[in-house]
Amino acid sequence: MKSKKIVLCGLFCAFGVLLPQAFHMFGTAAGMTFLPMHIPVLMAGLIIGPVCGLVTGVVSPVLSCLFTGMPAPVKLPFMLFELAAYGLFSGLFSKNSNGVGRVYLSLIGAQIAGRAVNAVCTLAAVYLFHIEKVSVLSVWTAVVSGMPGIVIQLVFIPPLVMAVKKYAKTML
């Protein structure tokens, strides 16, 4: 059972590297708009649990940065913490729950928690490192520019999660 979860976690990490590449064919701004790396991380947490979600949220951006150069190294720490939060909280919020309504609530809670972690990291960078080019307003800008991605997540992730859980019931 444990080895199946490790394999699935590895698959979600691979999707976390590959899916953004499909979106980046339309330009690097497509990643900030459609948030493709968030999808495998959120799904890993919702399907396998908080540990796999956290691992996927940490490993995916690091591998993507190493292999593709995206996210840019300067953005990597922020994405790493944000994606780790998405994976962890989606898993925690959905733990021991079934039903599409619960998946939606867990997803929304994880989206809020991930953006909150991003805001804290941004504030920490601004105040600790005296970074003038980054502002608290950049968190709001990220939310607004990422609205299409958030909508995509809300439309596609819950049915995908329910389908995978139904199919993989015997595996997990």
PDB file of C-alpha atoms in Angstrom:
ATOM      1  CA  MET A   1       0.000   0.000   0.000  1.00  0.00           C
ATOM      2  CA  LYS A   2       2.804   2.419   0.897  1.00  0.00           C
ATOM      3  CA  SER A   3       4.700   1.768  -2.338  1.00  0.00           C
ATOM      4  CA  LYS A   4       1.548   2.537  -4.377  1.00  0.00           C
ATOM      5  CA  LYS A   5       1.283   5.917  -2.672  1.00  0.00           C
ATOM      6  CA  ILE A   6       4.963   6.610  -3.377  1.00  0.00           C
ATOM      7  CA  VAL A   7       4.481   5.758  -7.048  1.00  0.00           C
ATOM      8  CA  LEU A   8       1.386   7.974  -7.265  1.00  0.00           C
ATOM      9  CA  CYS A   9       3.237  10.782  -5.509  1.00  0.00           C
ATOM     10  CA  GLY A  10       6.011  10.456  -8.078  1.00  0.00           C
ATOM     11  CA  LEU A  11       3.455  10.622 -10.888  1.00  0.00           C
ATOM     12  CA  PHE A  12       1.938  13.806  -9.461  1.00  0.00           C
ATOM     13  CA  CYS A  13       5.443  15.299  -9.206  1.00  0.00           C
ATOM     14  CA  ALA A  14       6.052  14.413 -12.858  1.00  0.00           C
ATOM     15  CA  PHE A  15       2.729  16.014 -13.834  1.00  0.00           C
ATOM     16  CA  GLY A  16       3.794  19.054 -11.816  1.00  0.00           C
ATOM     17  CA  VAL A  17       6.785  19.432 -14.143  1.00  0.00           C
ATOM     18  CA  LEU A  18       5.118  18.410 -17.424  1.00  0.00           C
ATOM     19  CA  LEU A  19       1.729  20.149 -17.247  1.00  0.00           C
ATOM     20  CA  PRO A  20       3.199  23.671 -17.007  1.00  0.00           C
ATOM     21  CA  GLN A  21       5.265  22.965 -20.118  1.00  0.00           C
ATOM     22  CA  ALA A  22       2.066  22.441 -22.108  1.00  0.00           C
ATOM     23  CA  PHE A  23       0.810  25.843 -20.946  1.00  0.00           C
ATOM     24  CA  HIS A  24       4.154  27.575 -21.495  1.00  0.00           C
ATOM     25  CA  MET A  25       3.883  26.776 -25.197  1.00  0.00           C
ATOM     26  CA  PHE A  26       1.512  29.765 -25.226  1.00  0.00           C
ATOM     27  CA  GLY A  27       4.057  31.989 -23.445  1.00  0.00           C
ATOM     28  CA  THR A  28       5.489  32.228 -19.946  1.00  0.00           C
ATOM     29  CA  ALA A  29       2.591  34.429 -18.812  1.00  0.00           C
ATOM     30  CA  ALA A  30       0.285  31.435 -19.336  1.00  0.00           C
ATOM     31  CA  GLY A  31       1.801  29.851 -16.219  1.00  0.00           C
ATOM     32  CA  MET A  32       0.935  32.840 -14.030  1.00  0.00           C
ATOM     33  CA  THR A  33      -2.545  33.022 -15.519  1.00  0.00           C
ATOM     34  CA  PHE A  34      -3.608  29.378 -15.623  1.00  0.00           C
ATOM     35  CA  LEU A  35      -1.558  28.059 -12.647  1.00  0.00           C
ATOM     36  CA  PRO A  36      -0.919  24.609 -14.147  1.00  0.00           C
ATOM     37  CA  MET A  37       1.575  23.501 -11.500  1.00  0.00           C
ATOM     38  CA  HIS A  38      -1.074  23.948  -8.805  1.00  0.00           C
ATOM     39  CA  ILE A  39      -3.345  21.285 -10.306  1.00  0.00           C
ATOM     40  CA  PRO A  40      -1.189  18.172  -9.645  1.00  0.00           C
ATOM     41  CA  VAL A  41      -0.216  19.490  -6.205  1.00  0.00           C
ATOM     42  CA  LEU A  42      -3.822  20.062  -5.139  1.00  0.00           C
ATOM     43  CA  MET A  43      -4.884  16.713  -6.584  1.00  0.00           C
ATOM     44  CA  ALA A  44      -2.054  14.894  -4.795  1.00  0.00           C
ATOM     45  CA  GLY A  45      -3.218  16.292  -1.467  1.00  0.00           C
ATOM     46  CA  LEU A  46      -6.891  15.620  -2.160  1.00  0.00           C
ATOM     47  CA  ILE A  47      -6.356  12.073  -3.413  1.00  0.00           C
ATOM     48  CA  ILE A  48      -3.382  10.681  -1.501  1.00  0.00           C
ATOM     49  CA  GLY A  49      -3.172  12.929   1.541  1.00  0.00           C
ATOM     50  CA  PRO A  50      -1.283  15.794   3.152  1.00  0.00           C
ATOM     51  CA  VAL A  51       2.189  14.227   3.122  1.00  0.00           C
ATOM     52  CA  CYS A  52       2.101  13.447  -0.602  1.00  0.00           C
ATOM     53  CA  GLY A  53       0.559  16.848  -1.288  1.00  0.00           C
ATOM     54  CA  LEU A  54       3.349  18.544   0.644  1.00  0.00           C
ATOM     55  CA  VAL A  55       6.053  16.475  -1.082  1.00  0.00           C
ATOM     56  CA  THR A  56       4.557  17.183  -4.514  1.00  0.00           C
ATOM     57  CA  GLY A  57       4.356  20.884  -3.658  1.00  0.00           C
ATOM     58  CA  VAL A  58       8.055  20.973  -2.754  1.00  0.00           C
ATOM     59  CA  VAL A  59       9.514  18.612  -5.350  1.00  0.00           C
ATOM     60  CA  SER A  60       7.591  19.798  -8.449  1.00  0.00           C
ATOM     61  CA  PRO A  61       8.782  23.422  -8.506  1.00  0.00           C
ATOM     62  CA  VAL A  62      12.358  22.434  -7.643  1.00  0.00           C
ATOM     63  CA  LEU A  63      12.527  19.837 -10.430  1.00  0.00           C
ATOM     64  CA  SER A  64      10.804  22.190 -12.858  1.00  0.00           C
ATOM     65  CA  CYS A  65      13.285  24.952 -12.054  1.00  0.00           C
ATOM     66  CA  LEU A  66      16.232  22.574 -12.507  1.00  0.00           C
ATOM     67  CA  PHE A  67      15.004  20.993 -15.749  1.00  0.00           C
ATOM     68  CA  THR A  68      13.166  23.858 -17.448  1.00  0.00           C
ATOM     69  CA  GLY A  69      14.285  27.068 -15.728  1.00  0.00           C
ATOM     70  CA  MET A  70      10.693  27.767 -14.676  1.00  0.00           C
ATOM     71  CA  PRO A  71       9.821  29.006 -12.202  1.00  0.00           C
ATOM     72  CA  ALA A  72      12.672  31.495 -12.248  1.00  0.00           C
ATOM     73  CA  PRO A  73      15.084  30.895  -9.360  1.00  0.00           C
ATOM     74  CA  VAL A  74      14.086  34.211  -7.765  1.00  0.00           C
ATOM     75  CA  LYS A  75      10.431  33.072  -7.655  1.00  0.00           C
ATOM     76  CA  LEU A  76      11.208  29.516  -6.560  1.00  0.00           C
ATOM     77  CA  PRO A  77      11.171  30.051  -2.768  1.00  0.00           C
ATOM     78  CA  PHE A  78       7.783  31.770  -2.922  1.00  0.00           C
ATOM     79  CA  MET A  79       6.282  29.063  -5.131  1.00  0.00           C
ATOM     80  CA  LEU A  80       7.836  26.339  -3.030  1.00  0.00           C
ATOM     81  CA  PHE A  81       6.135  27.542   0.152  1.00  0.00           C
ATOM     82  CA  GLU A  82       2.854  28.320  -1.600  1.00  0.00           C
ATOM     83  CA  LEU A  83       2.645  24.969  -3.398  1.00  0.00           C
ATOM     84  CA  ALA A  84       3.692  23.071  -0.278  1.00  0.00           C
ATOM     85  CA  ALA A  85       0.821  24.791   1.546  1.00  0.00           C
ATOM     86  CA  TYR A  86      -1.618  23.881  -1.241  1.00  0.00           C
ATOM     87  CA  GLY A  87      -0.635  20.232  -1.068  1.00  0.00           C
ATOM     88  CA  LEU A  88      -0.574  20.050   2.717  1.00  0.00           C
ATOM     89  CA  PHE A  89      -3.851  21.861   3.317  1.00  0.00           C
ATOM     90  CA  SER A  90      -5.774  20.160   0.512  1.00  0.00           C
ATOM     91  CA  GLY A  91      -4.793  16.855   2.101  1.00  0.00           C
ATOM     92  CA  LEU A  92      -5.580  17.959   5.643  1.00  0.00           C
ATOM     93  CA  PHE A  93      -8.937  19.488   4.729  1.00  0.00           C
ATOM     94  CA  SER A  94     -10.047  16.433   2.753  1.00  0.00           C
ATOM     95  CA  LYS A  95      -8.778  13.812   5.173  1.00  0.00           C
ATOM     96  CA  ASN A  96     -11.381  11.121   5.890  1.00  0.00           C
ATOM     97  CA  SER A  97     -14.015  12.777   3.748  1.00  0.00           C
ATOM     98  CA  ASN A  98     -15.903  11.809   0.660  1.00  0.00           C
ATOM     99  CA  GLY A  99     -18.317  13.548  -1.627  1.00  0.00           C
ATOM    100  CA  VAL A 100     -17.884  16.214  -4.228  1.00  0.00           C
ATOM    101  CA  GLY A 101     -19.089  18.956  -1.850  1.00  0.00           C
ATOM    102  CA  ARG A 102     -16.322  18.132   0.591  1.00  0.00           C
ATOM    103  CA  VAL A 103     -13.766  18.154  -2.241  1.00  0.00           C
ATOM    104  CA  TYR A 104     -14.912  21.663  -3.216  1.00  0.00           C
ATOM    105  CA  LEU A 105     -14.655  22.898   0.374  1.00  0.00           C
ATOM    106  CA  SER A 106     -11.217  21.332   0.789  1.00  0.00           C
ATOM    107  CA  LEU A 107     -10.055  22.824  -2.510  1.00  0.00           C
ATOM    108  CA  ILE A 108     -11.272  26.328  -1.636  1.00  0.00           C
ATOM    109  CA  GLY A 109      -9.728  26.100   1.829  1.00  0.00           C
ATOM    110  CA  ALA A 110      -6.402  25.015   0.339  1.00  0.00           C
ATOM    111  CA  GLN A 111      -6.519  27.828  -2.229  1.00  0.00           C
ATOM    112  CA  ILE A 112      -7.026  30.389   0.534  1.00  0.00           C
ATOM    113  CA  ALA A 113      -4.333  28.840   2.744  1.00  0.00           C
ATOM    114  CA  GLY A 114      -1.829  28.726  -0.128  1.00  0.00           C
ATOM    115  CA  ARG A 115      -2.356  32.380  -0.989  1.00  0.00           C
ATOM    116  CA  ALA A 116      -2.087  33.287   2.698  1.00  0.00           C
ATOM    117  CA  VAL A 117       1.271  31.501   2.910  1.00  0.00           C
ATOM    118  CA  ASN A 118       2.370  33.341  -0.235  1.00  0.00           C
ATOM    119  CA  ALA A 119       1.382  36.650   1.394  1.00  0.00           C
ATOM    120  CA  VAL A 120       3.356  35.826   4.549  1.00  0.00           C
ATOM    121  CA  CYS A 121       6.418  34.870   2.473  1.00  0.00           C
ATOM    122  CA  THR A 122       6.118  38.085   0.480  1.00  0.00           C
ATOM    123  CA  LEU A 123       5.852  40.159   3.661  1.00  0.00           C
ATOM    124  CA  ALA A 124       8.833  38.347   5.128  1.00  0.00           C
ATOM    125  CA  ALA A 125      10.905  39.030   1.993  1.00  0.00           C
ATOM    126  CA  VAL A 126       9.919  42.688   1.937  1.00  0.00           C
ATOM    127  CA  TYR A 127      10.745  43.302   5.583  1.00  0.00           C
ATOM    128  CA  LEU A 128      13.655  40.935   6.181  1.00  0.00           C
ATOM    129  CA  PHE A 129      15.539  41.489   2.957  1.00  0.00           C
ATOM    130  CA  HIS A 130      14.387  45.030   2.207  1.00  0.00           C
ATOM    131  CA  ILE A 131      13.251  44.027  -1.257  1.00  0.00           C
ATOM    132  CA  GLU A 132      11.730  47.115  -2.789  1.00  0.00           C
ATOM    133  CA  LYS A 133      10.595  45.585  -6.073  1.00  0.00           C
ATOM    134  CA  VAL A 134       8.244  43.200  -4.273  1.00  0.00           C
ATOM    135  CA  SER A 135       5.247  44.594  -2.468  1.00  0.00           C
ATOM    136  CA  VAL A 136       2.262  43.269  -0.578  1.00  0.00           C
ATOM    137  CA  LEU A 137       0.212  44.421  -3.546  1.00  0.00           C
ATOM    138  CA  SER A 138       1.946  41.707  -5.588  1.00  0.00           C
ATOM    139  CA  VAL A 139      -0.068  39.080  -3.667  1.00  0.00           C
ATOM    140  CA  TRP A 140      -3.312  40.709  -4.769  1.00  0.00           C
ATOM    141  CA  THR A 141      -1.952  41.013  -8.321  1.00  0.00           C
ATOM    142  CA  ALA A 142      -1.138  37.295  -8.300  1.00  0.00           C
ATOM    143  CA  VAL A 143      -4.692  36.458  -7.206  1.00  0.00           C
ATOM    144  CA  VAL A 144      -6.257  38.656  -9.884  1.00  0.00           C
ATOM    145  CA  SER A 145      -3.962  37.493 -12.696  1.00  0.00           C
ATOM    146  CA  GLY A 146      -4.458  33.867 -11.580  1.00  0.00           C
ATOM    147  CA  MET A 147      -8.277  34.022 -11.578  1.00  0.00           C
ATOM    148  CA  PRO A 148      -8.585  31.975 -14.796  1.00  0.00           C
ATOM    149  CA  GLY A 149      -6.424  29.296 -13.167  1.00  0.00           C
ATOM    150  CA  ILE A 150      -8.469  29.367  -9.982  1.00  0.00           C
ATOM    151  CA  VAL A 151     -11.648  28.923 -12.029  1.00  0.00           C
ATOM    152  CA  ILE A 152     -10.035  26.044 -13.963  1.00  0.00           C
ATOM    153  CA  GLN A 153      -9.129  24.424 -10.636  1.00  0.00           C
ATOM    154  CA  LEU A 154     -12.677  24.784  -9.301  1.00  0.00           C
ATOM    155  CA  VAL A 155     -14.225  23.404 -12.496  1.00  0.00           C
ATOM    156  CA  PHE A 156     -11.896  20.496 -13.261  1.00  0.00           C
ATOM    157  CA  ILE A 157     -10.240  19.300 -10.044  1.00  0.00           C
ATOM    158  CA  PRO A 158     -13.309  18.065  -8.086  1.00  0.00           C
ATOM    159  CA  PRO A 159     -14.670  15.842 -10.877  1.00  0.00           C
ATOM    160  CA  LEU A 160     -11.152  14.556 -11.624  1.00  0.00           C
ATOM    161  CA  VAL A 161     -10.561  13.798  -7.942  1.00  0.00           C
ATOM    162  CA  MET A 162     -13.893  11.968  -7.657  1.00  0.00           C
ATOM    163  CA  ALA A 163     -13.139   9.938 -10.799  1.00  0.00           C
ATOM    164  CA  VAL A 164      -9.641   9.011  -9.664  1.00  0.00           C
ATOM    165  CA  LYS A 165     -10.879   8.106  -6.164  1.00  0.00           C
ATOM    166  CA  LYS A 166     -13.601   5.924  -7.666  1.00  0.00           C
ATOM    167  CA  TYR A 167     -11.163   4.235 -10.043  1.00  0.00           C
ATOM    168  CA  ALA A 168      -8.328   3.919  -7.516  1.00  0.00           C
ATOM    169  CA  LYS A 169     -10.508   2.807  -4.590  1.00  0.00           C
ATOM    170  CA  THR A 170      -8.886  -0.591  -4.648  1.00  0.00           C
ATOM    171  CA  MET A 171      -5.390   0.855  -5.079  1.00  0.00           C
ATOM    172  CA  LEU A 172      -5.342   3.280  -2.168  1.00  0.00           C
TER     173      LEU A 172
END
